Coordinates of C-alpha atoms in Angstrom, one line a residue:
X1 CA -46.5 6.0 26.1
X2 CA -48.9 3.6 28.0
X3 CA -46.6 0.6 27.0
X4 CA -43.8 2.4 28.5
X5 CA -46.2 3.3 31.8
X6 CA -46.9 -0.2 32.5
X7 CA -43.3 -1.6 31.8
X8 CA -42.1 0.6 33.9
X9 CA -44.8 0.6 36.4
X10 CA -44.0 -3.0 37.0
X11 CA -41.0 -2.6 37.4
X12 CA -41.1 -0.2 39.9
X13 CA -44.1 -2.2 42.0
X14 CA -41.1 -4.9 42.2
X15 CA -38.5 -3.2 43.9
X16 CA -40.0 -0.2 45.2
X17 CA -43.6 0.6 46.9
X18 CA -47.1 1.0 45.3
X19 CA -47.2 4.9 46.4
X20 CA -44.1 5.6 44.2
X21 CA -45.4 3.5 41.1
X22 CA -48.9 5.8 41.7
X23 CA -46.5 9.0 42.1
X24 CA -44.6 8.3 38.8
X25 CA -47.7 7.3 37.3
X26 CA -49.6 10.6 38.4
X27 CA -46.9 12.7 36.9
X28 CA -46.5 11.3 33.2
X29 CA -50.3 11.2 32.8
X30 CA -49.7 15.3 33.7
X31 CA -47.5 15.8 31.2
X32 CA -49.7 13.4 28.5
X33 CA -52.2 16.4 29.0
X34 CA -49.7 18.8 28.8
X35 CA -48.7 17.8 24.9
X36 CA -52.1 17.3 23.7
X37 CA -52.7 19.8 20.6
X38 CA -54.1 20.0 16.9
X39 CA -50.6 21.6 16.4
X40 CA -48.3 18.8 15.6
X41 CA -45.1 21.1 16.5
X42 CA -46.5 21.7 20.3
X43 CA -45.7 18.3 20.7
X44 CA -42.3 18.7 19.6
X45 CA -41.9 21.6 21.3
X46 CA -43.1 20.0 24.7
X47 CA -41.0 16.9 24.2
X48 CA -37.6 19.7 24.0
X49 CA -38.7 22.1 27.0
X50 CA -39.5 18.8 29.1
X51 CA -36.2 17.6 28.3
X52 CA -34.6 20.4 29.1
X53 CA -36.2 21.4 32.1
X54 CA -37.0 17.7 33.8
X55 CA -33.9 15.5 32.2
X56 CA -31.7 14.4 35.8
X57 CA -28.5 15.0 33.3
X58 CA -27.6 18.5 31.3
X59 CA -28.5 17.6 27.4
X60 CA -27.1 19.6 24.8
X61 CA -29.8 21.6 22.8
X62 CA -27.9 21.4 19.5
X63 CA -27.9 17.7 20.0
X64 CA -31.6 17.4 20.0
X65 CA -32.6 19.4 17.5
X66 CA -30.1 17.5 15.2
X67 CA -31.4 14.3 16.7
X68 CA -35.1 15.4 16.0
X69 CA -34.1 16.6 12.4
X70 CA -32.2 13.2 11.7
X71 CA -35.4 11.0 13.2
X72 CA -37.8 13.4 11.3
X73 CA -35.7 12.5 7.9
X74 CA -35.7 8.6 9.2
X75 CA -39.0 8.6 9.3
X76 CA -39.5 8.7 5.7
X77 CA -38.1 5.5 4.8
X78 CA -36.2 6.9 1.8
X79 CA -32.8 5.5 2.0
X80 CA -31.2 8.2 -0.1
X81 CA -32.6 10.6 2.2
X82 CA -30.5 11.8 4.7
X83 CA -30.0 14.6 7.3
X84 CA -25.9 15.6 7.2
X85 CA -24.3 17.4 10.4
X86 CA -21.6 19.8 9.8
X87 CA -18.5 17.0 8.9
X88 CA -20.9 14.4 7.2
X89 CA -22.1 17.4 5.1
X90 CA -18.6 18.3 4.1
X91 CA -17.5 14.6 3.5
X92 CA -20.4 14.6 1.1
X93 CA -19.5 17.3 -0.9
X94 CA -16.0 16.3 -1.3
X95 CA -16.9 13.2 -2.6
X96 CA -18.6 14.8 -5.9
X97 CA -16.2 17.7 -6.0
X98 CA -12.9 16.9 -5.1
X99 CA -10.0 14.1 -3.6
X100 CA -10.9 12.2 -0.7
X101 CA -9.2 9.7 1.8
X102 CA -11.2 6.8 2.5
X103 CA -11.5 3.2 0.7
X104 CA -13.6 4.6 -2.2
X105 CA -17.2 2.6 -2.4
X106 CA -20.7 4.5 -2.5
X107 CA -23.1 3.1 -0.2
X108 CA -26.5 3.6 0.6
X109 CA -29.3 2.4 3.7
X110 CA -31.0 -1.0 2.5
X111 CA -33.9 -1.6 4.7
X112 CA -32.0 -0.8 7.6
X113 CA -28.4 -2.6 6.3
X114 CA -25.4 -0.3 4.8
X115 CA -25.3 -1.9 1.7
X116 CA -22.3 -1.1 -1.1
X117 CA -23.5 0.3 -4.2
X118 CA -20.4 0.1 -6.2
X119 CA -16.7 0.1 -5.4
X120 CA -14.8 3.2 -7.4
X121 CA -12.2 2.1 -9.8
X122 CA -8.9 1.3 -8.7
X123 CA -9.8 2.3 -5.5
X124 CA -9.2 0.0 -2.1
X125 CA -12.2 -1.0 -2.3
X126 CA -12.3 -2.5 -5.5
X127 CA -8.6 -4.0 -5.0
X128 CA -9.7 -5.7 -1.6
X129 CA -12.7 -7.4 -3.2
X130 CA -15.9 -5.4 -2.4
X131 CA -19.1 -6.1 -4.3
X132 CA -22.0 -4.4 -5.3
X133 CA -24.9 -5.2 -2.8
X134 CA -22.3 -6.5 -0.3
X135 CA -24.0 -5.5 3.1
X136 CA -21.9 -4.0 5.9
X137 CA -22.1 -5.3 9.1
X138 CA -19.1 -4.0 11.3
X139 CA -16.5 -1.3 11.2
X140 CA -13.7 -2.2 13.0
X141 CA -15.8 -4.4 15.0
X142 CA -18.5 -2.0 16.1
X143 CA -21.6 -2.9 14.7
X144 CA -23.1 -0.7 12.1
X145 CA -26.5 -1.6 13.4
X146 CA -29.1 1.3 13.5
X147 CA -26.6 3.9 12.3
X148 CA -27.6 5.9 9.3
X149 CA -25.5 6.0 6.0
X150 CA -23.3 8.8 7.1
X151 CA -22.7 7.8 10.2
X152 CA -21.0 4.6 8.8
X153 CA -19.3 6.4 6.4
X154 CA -17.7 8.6 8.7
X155 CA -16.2 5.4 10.5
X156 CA -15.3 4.1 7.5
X157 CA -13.3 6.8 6.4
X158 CA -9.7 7.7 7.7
X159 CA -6.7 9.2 7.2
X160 CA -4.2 7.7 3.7
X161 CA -2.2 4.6 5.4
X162 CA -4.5 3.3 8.0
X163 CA -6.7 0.3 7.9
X164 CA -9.9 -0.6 8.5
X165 CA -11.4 -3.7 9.2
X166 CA -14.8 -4.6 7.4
X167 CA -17.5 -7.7 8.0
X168 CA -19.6 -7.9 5.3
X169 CA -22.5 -10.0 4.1
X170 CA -22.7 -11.3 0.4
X171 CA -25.2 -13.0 -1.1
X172 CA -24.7 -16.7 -1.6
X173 CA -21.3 -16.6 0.5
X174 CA -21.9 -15.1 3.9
X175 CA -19.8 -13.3 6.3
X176 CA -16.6 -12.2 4.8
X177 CA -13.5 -10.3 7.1
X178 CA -11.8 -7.5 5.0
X179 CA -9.3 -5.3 6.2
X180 CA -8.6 -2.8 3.5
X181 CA -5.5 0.3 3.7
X182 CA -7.3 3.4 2.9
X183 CA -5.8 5.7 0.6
X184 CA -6.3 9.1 -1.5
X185 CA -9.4 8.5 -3.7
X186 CA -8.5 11.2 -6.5
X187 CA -11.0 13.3 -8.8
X188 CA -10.0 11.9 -12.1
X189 CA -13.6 10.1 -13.3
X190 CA -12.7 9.4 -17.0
X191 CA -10.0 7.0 -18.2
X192 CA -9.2 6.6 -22.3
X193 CA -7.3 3.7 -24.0
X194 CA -7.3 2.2 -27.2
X195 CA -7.6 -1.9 -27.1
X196 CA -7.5 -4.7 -29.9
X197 CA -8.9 -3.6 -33.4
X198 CA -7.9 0.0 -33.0
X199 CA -11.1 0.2 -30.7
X200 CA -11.4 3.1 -28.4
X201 CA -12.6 2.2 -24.4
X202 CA -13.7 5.0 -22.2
X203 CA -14.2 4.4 -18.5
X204 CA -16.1 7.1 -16.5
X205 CA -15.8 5.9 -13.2
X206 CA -18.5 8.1 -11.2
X207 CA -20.3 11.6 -12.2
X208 CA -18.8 14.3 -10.7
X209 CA -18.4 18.2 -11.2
X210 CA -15.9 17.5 -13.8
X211 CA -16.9 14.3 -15.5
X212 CA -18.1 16.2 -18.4
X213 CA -15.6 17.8 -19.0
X214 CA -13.1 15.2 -18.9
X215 CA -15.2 13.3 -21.1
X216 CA -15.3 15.6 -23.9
X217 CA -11.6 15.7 -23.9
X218 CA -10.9 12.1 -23.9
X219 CA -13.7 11.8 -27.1
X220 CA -11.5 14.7 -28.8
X221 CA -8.2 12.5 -28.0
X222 CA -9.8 9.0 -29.5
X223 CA -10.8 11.2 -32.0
X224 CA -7.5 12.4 -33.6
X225 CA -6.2 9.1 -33.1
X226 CA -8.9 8.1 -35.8
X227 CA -10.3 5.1 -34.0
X228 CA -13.1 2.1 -35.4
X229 CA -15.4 2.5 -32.6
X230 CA -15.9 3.2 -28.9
X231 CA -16.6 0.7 -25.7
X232 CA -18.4 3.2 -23.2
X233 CA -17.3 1.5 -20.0
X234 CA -19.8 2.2 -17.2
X235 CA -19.5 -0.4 -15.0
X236 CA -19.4 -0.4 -10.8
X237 CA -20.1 3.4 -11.5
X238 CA -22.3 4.5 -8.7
X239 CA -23.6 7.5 -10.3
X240 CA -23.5 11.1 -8.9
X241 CA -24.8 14.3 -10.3
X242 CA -28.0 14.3 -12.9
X243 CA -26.8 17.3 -15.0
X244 CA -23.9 16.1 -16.1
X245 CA -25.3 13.0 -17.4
X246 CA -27.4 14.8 -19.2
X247 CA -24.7 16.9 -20.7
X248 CA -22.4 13.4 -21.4
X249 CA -25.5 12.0 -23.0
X250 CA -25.5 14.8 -25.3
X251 CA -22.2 13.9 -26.8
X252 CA -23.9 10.7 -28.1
X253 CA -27.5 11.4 -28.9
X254 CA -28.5 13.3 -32.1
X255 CA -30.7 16.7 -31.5
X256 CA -33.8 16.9 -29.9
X257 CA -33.8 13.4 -29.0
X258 CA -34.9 12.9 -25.2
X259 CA -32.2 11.8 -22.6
X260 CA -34.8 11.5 -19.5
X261 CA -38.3 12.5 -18.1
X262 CA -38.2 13.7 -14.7
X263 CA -41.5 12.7 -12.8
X264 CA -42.4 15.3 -10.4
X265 CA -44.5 14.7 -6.9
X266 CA -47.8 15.9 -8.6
X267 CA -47.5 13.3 -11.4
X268 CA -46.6 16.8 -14.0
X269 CA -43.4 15.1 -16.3
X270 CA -40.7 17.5 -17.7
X271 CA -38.6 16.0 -20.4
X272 CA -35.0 16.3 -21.1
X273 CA -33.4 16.4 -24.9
X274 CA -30.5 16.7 -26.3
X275 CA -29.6 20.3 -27.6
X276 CA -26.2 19.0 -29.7
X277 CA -25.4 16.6 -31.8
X278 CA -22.9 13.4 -31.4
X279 CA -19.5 14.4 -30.7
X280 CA -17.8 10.9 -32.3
X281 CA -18.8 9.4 -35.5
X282 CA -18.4 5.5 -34.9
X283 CA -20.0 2.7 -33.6
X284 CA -20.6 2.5 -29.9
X285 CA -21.5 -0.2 -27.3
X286 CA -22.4 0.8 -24.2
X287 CA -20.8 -1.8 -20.8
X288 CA -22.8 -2.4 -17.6
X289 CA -23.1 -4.1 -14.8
X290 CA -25.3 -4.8 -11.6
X291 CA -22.9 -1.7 -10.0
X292 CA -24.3 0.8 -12.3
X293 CA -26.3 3.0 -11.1
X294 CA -28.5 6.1 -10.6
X295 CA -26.8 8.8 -13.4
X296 CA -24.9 5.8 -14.5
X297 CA -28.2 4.7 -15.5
X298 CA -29.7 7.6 -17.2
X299 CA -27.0 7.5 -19.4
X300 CA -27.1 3.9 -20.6
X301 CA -30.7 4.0 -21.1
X302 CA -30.2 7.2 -23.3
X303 CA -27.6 6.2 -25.2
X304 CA -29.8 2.5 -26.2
X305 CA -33.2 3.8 -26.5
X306 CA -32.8 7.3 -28.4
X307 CA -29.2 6.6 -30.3
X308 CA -29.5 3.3 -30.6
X309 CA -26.5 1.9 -29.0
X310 CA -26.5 -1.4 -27.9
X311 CA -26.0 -2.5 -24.6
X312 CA -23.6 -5.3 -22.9
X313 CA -23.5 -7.2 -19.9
X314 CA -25.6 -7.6 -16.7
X315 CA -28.5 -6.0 -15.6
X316 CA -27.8 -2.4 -13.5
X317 CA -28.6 -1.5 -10.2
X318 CA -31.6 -0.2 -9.8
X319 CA -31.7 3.4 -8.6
X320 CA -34.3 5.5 -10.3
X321 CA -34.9 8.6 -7.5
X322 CA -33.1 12.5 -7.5
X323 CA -32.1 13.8 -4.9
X324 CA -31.6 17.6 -3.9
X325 CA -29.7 19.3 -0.5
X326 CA -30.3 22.2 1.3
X327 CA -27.6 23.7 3.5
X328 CA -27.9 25.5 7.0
X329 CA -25.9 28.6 7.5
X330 CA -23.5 26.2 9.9
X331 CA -22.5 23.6 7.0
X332 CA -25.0 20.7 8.1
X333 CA -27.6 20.0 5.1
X334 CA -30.7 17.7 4.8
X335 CA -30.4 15.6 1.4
X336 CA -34.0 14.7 0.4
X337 CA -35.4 12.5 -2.7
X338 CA -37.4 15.5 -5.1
X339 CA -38.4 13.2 -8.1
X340 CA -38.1 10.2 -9.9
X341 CA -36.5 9.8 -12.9
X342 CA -37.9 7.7 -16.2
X343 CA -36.1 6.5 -19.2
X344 CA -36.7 8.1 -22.6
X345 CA -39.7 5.7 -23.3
X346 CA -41.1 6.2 -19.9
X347 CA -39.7 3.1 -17.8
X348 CA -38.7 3.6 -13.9
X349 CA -36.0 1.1 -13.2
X350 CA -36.0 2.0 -9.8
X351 CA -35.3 -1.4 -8.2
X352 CA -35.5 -3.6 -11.0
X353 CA -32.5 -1.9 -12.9
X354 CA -32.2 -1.7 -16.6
X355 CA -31.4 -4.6 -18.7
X356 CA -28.9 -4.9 -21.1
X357 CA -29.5 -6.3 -24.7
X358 CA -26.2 -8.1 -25.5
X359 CA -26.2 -10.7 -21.5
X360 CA -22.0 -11.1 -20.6
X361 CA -20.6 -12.1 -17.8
X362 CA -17.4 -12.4 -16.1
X363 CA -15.8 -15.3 -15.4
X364 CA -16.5 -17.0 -12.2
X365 CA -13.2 -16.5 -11.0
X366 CA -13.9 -12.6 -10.9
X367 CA -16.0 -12.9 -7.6
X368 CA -14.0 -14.9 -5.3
X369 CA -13.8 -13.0 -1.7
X370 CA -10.7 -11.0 -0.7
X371 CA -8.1 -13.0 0.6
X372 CA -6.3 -11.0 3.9
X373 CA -2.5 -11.1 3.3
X374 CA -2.5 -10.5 7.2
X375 CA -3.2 -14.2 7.7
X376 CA -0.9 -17.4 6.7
X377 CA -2.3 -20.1 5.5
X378 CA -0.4 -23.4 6.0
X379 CA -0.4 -27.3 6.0
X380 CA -3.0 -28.3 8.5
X381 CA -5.6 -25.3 8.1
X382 CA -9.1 -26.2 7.2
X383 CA -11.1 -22.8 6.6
X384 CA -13.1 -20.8 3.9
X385 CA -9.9 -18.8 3.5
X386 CA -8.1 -22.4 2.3
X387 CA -10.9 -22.5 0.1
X388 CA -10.7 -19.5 -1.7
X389 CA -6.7 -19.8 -2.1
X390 CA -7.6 -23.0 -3.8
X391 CA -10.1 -21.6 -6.6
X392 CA -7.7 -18.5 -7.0
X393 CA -4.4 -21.2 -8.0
X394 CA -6.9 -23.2 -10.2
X395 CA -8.1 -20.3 -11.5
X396 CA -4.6 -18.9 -12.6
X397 CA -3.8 -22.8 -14.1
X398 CA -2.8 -24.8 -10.9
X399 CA -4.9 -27.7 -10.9
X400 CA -3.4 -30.2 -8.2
X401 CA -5.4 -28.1 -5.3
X402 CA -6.0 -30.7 -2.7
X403 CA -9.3 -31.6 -0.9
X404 CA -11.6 -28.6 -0.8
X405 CA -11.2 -26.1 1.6
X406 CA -8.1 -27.9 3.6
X407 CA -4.4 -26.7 3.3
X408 CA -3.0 -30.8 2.7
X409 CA 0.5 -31.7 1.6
X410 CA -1.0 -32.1 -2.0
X411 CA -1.9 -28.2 -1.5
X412 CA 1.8 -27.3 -0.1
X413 CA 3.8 -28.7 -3.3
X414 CA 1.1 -26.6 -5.3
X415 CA 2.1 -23.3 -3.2
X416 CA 5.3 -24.0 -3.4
X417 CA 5.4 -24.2 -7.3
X418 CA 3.1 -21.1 -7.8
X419 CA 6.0 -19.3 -5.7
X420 CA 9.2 -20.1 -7.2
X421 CA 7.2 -19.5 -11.1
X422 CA 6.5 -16.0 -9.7
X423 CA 10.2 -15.7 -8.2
X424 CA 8.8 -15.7 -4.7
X425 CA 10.7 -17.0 -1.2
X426 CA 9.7 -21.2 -1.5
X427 CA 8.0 -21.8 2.0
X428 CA 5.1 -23.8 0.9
X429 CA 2.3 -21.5 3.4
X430 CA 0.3 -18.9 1.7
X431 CA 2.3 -16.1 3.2
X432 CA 1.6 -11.9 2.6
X433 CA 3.9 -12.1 -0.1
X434 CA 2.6 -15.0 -1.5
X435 CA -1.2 -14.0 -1.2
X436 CA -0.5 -10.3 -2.8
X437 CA 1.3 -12.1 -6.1
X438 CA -1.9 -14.3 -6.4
X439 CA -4.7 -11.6 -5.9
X440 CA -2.5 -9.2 -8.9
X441 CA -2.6 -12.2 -11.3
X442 CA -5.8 -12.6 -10.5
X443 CA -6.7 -9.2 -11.5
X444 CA -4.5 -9.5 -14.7
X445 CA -6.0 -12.7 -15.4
X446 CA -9.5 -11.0 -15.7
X447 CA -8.2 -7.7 -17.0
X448 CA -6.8 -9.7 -20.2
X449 CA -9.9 -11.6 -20.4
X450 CA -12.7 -9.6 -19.5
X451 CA -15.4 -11.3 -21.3
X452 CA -17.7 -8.5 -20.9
X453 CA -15.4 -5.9 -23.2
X454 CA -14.8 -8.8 -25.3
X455 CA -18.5 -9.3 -26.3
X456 CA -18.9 -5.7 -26.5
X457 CA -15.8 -5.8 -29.3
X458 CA -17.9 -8.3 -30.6
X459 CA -21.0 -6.6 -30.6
X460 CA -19.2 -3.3 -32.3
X461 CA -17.6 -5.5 -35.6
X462 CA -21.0 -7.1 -35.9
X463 CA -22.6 -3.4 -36.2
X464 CA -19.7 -1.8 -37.9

């Protein structure tokens, strides 16, 4: 409060007179004596009446109370702690219960950055190129700057068929521009197929209300198809709700073997176990990556350390906190960190993630930044775009690329073959068209050789 006294004090003795600097002066040191109190809420209330009554515009009373409650939460420093109004509350709760429009990525506050957590399968997201740990920095151009998770979120969301327009930061690249169409983000979690070797591959995408469930059922369909083994797919899962990874883990680990220990804020431990025994009878391998996280976790570290499944591919997230929410009666809640979590031996891979046994990655290819079919490229550009077009053609067996990064003649013949193999109009400039056809065999490139299923296929014959 001094600080802000002298600032303004000399401001005011710069354009005004010395008796009104001594007036204003007079009257905050009043109302310093007016706050003073061994109750910390007297302050609070002060700070609202004073507001209220001195303010030279009306302020909404609802406003600041929800402003105090939000900078109360803030002040914590927890980034998975959050105060929710009334939509951001409702926005949250669809998002583990039910269909959503938005782009379909979990994020979370990383000192003071909207960082991505993991893109949802099949979501926009995911098809436009977002990472784990990319970091927002604009929505639409307005900077995201100081605004809390939800608030972001609630930009980034929108209606089915609009777009929105994302700058993000990624490690080791920079500043990327995506603009991404936002669509229905449905409730299905779980997705079942059987791959080469009459191998079973289960995908749970995030851990919702009905994840269990679904689940169970796709471990009774692999089941009557009699399959060799399982590939538990948990990658770029962002998590969700703690008791039904405990109840998924239980359809892999034998009886009374512990899933978790839950550290509580007086130190006191309460342990988890598993009350069935394993619903499938073959070989598992467990797939991660540096987007799973949080229940995601829990699980993979259950299934390794008390079954004994192995576990493929990169090292997870890192999330190792639970969090509860308590509702108002007008639909706004406060989300608030009540634990942490440990694995069954005890470890807290809160911000260090949990490490896989079995190290795969994909191939490089597989993190090249979205290309925007909004912009054509053409002979004469020079830009990071050009770049990326470039590695995506090699990538997909088109060698004769030109100099890096610059869109030459050498680069136009190359275009222009790419198009008329995939049937496309022959212009030679990387148009919308052109850009779209490259990004899908991109993604069927990798789908077909995704090294990551391939050593845990691998890793399953080996312990078959």
């Amino acid at each position: 409060m001094k600080k802000i006294q002298l600032i303004i004090g000399f401001i005011l003795t710069a354009v005004l007179s010395a008796a009104l600097t001594y007036n204003f002066t007079q009257s905050t040191n009043t109302s310093l004596k007016a706050i003073g109190s061994d109750d910390p809420f007297e302050k609070l209330r002060s700070t609202y009446e004073t507001i209220q009554s001195d303010y030279y515009q009306d302020v909404d009373s609802k406003e600041l109370v929800e402003g105090a409650i939000n900078g109360m939460v803030e002040s914590i420093g927890d980034p998975y702690s959050d105060y929710m109004s009334i939509s951001e509350a409702k926005s949250f709760n669809e998002n583990i219960s039910s269909s959503f429009e938005g782009i379909g990525a979990e994020v979370q506050d990383n000192n003071g950055k909207i960082m991505i957590v993991s893109p949802i399968k099949g979501s926009p997201a995911e098809k436009a190129g977002i990472k784990p740990k990319d970091k927002i920095l604009q929505v639409d151009e307005k900077s995201v700057e100081g605004m809390t998770v939800n608030e972001a979120v609630m930009l980034i969301r929108g209606e089915k068929g609009t777009k929105v327009k994302l700058l993000v930061e990624r490690d080791g690249v920079g500043e990327l521009e995506l603009t991404i169409i936002r669509d229905t983000i449905p409730l299905e979690t779980v997705y079942t197929e059987v791959i080469e070797g009459n191998i079973g591959k289960i995908q749970i995408t995030k851990f919702s209300e009905t994840t269990g469930t679904e689940l169970a059922e796709a471990l009774t369909e692999l089941n009557e198809k009699n399959v060799d083994g399982l590939v538990l797919d948990l990658r770029q899962n962002p998590g969700g709700l703690m008791d039904q990874a405990i109840g998924m883990s239980e359809l892999f680990i034998p009886k009374g073997k512990t899933i978790m220990q839950v550290e509580n804020k007086d130190g006191s431990k309460e342990v988890y176990k598993s009350e069935k025994d394993p619903a499938l009878d073959v070989p598992v391998v467990v797939v991660v990556d540096n987007g799973t996280a949080s229940a995601a976790e829990i699980m993979a570290a259950a299934l390794h350390q008390s079954a004994g499944i192995p576990v493929v591919g990169e090292k997870t997230f890192g999330k190792g906190t639970i969090q509860s929410a308590r509702g108002f009666d007008d639909g706004s809640s406060v989300k608030y960190t009540i634990a942490k979590w440990l694995t069954p031996d005890g470890t807290w891979v809160h911000e260090k993630g949990f490490k896989p046994q079995y190290e795969a990655k994909l191939p490089e290819y597989a993190n090249l930044p979205y290309l925007d079919p909004d912009k054509t490229l053409k002979e004469g550009d020079s830009s990071p775009e050009v770049k990326t077009a470039q590695q995506m053609l090699k990538a997909v067996g088109y060698d004769e690329i030109g100099a890096e990064g610059y869109f030459d003649s050498g680069m136009k013949q190359t275009v222009e073959k790419f198009q008329k193999d995939q049937d496309l109009t022959v212009t030679g400039e990387m148009t919308s068209e052109t850009i779209i056809k490259l990004m899908e065999t991109i993604q069927k490139q990798l789908s077909d050789n995704d090294t990551q299923v391939k050593k845990a296929i691998e890793v399953l014959n080996e312990n078959n």
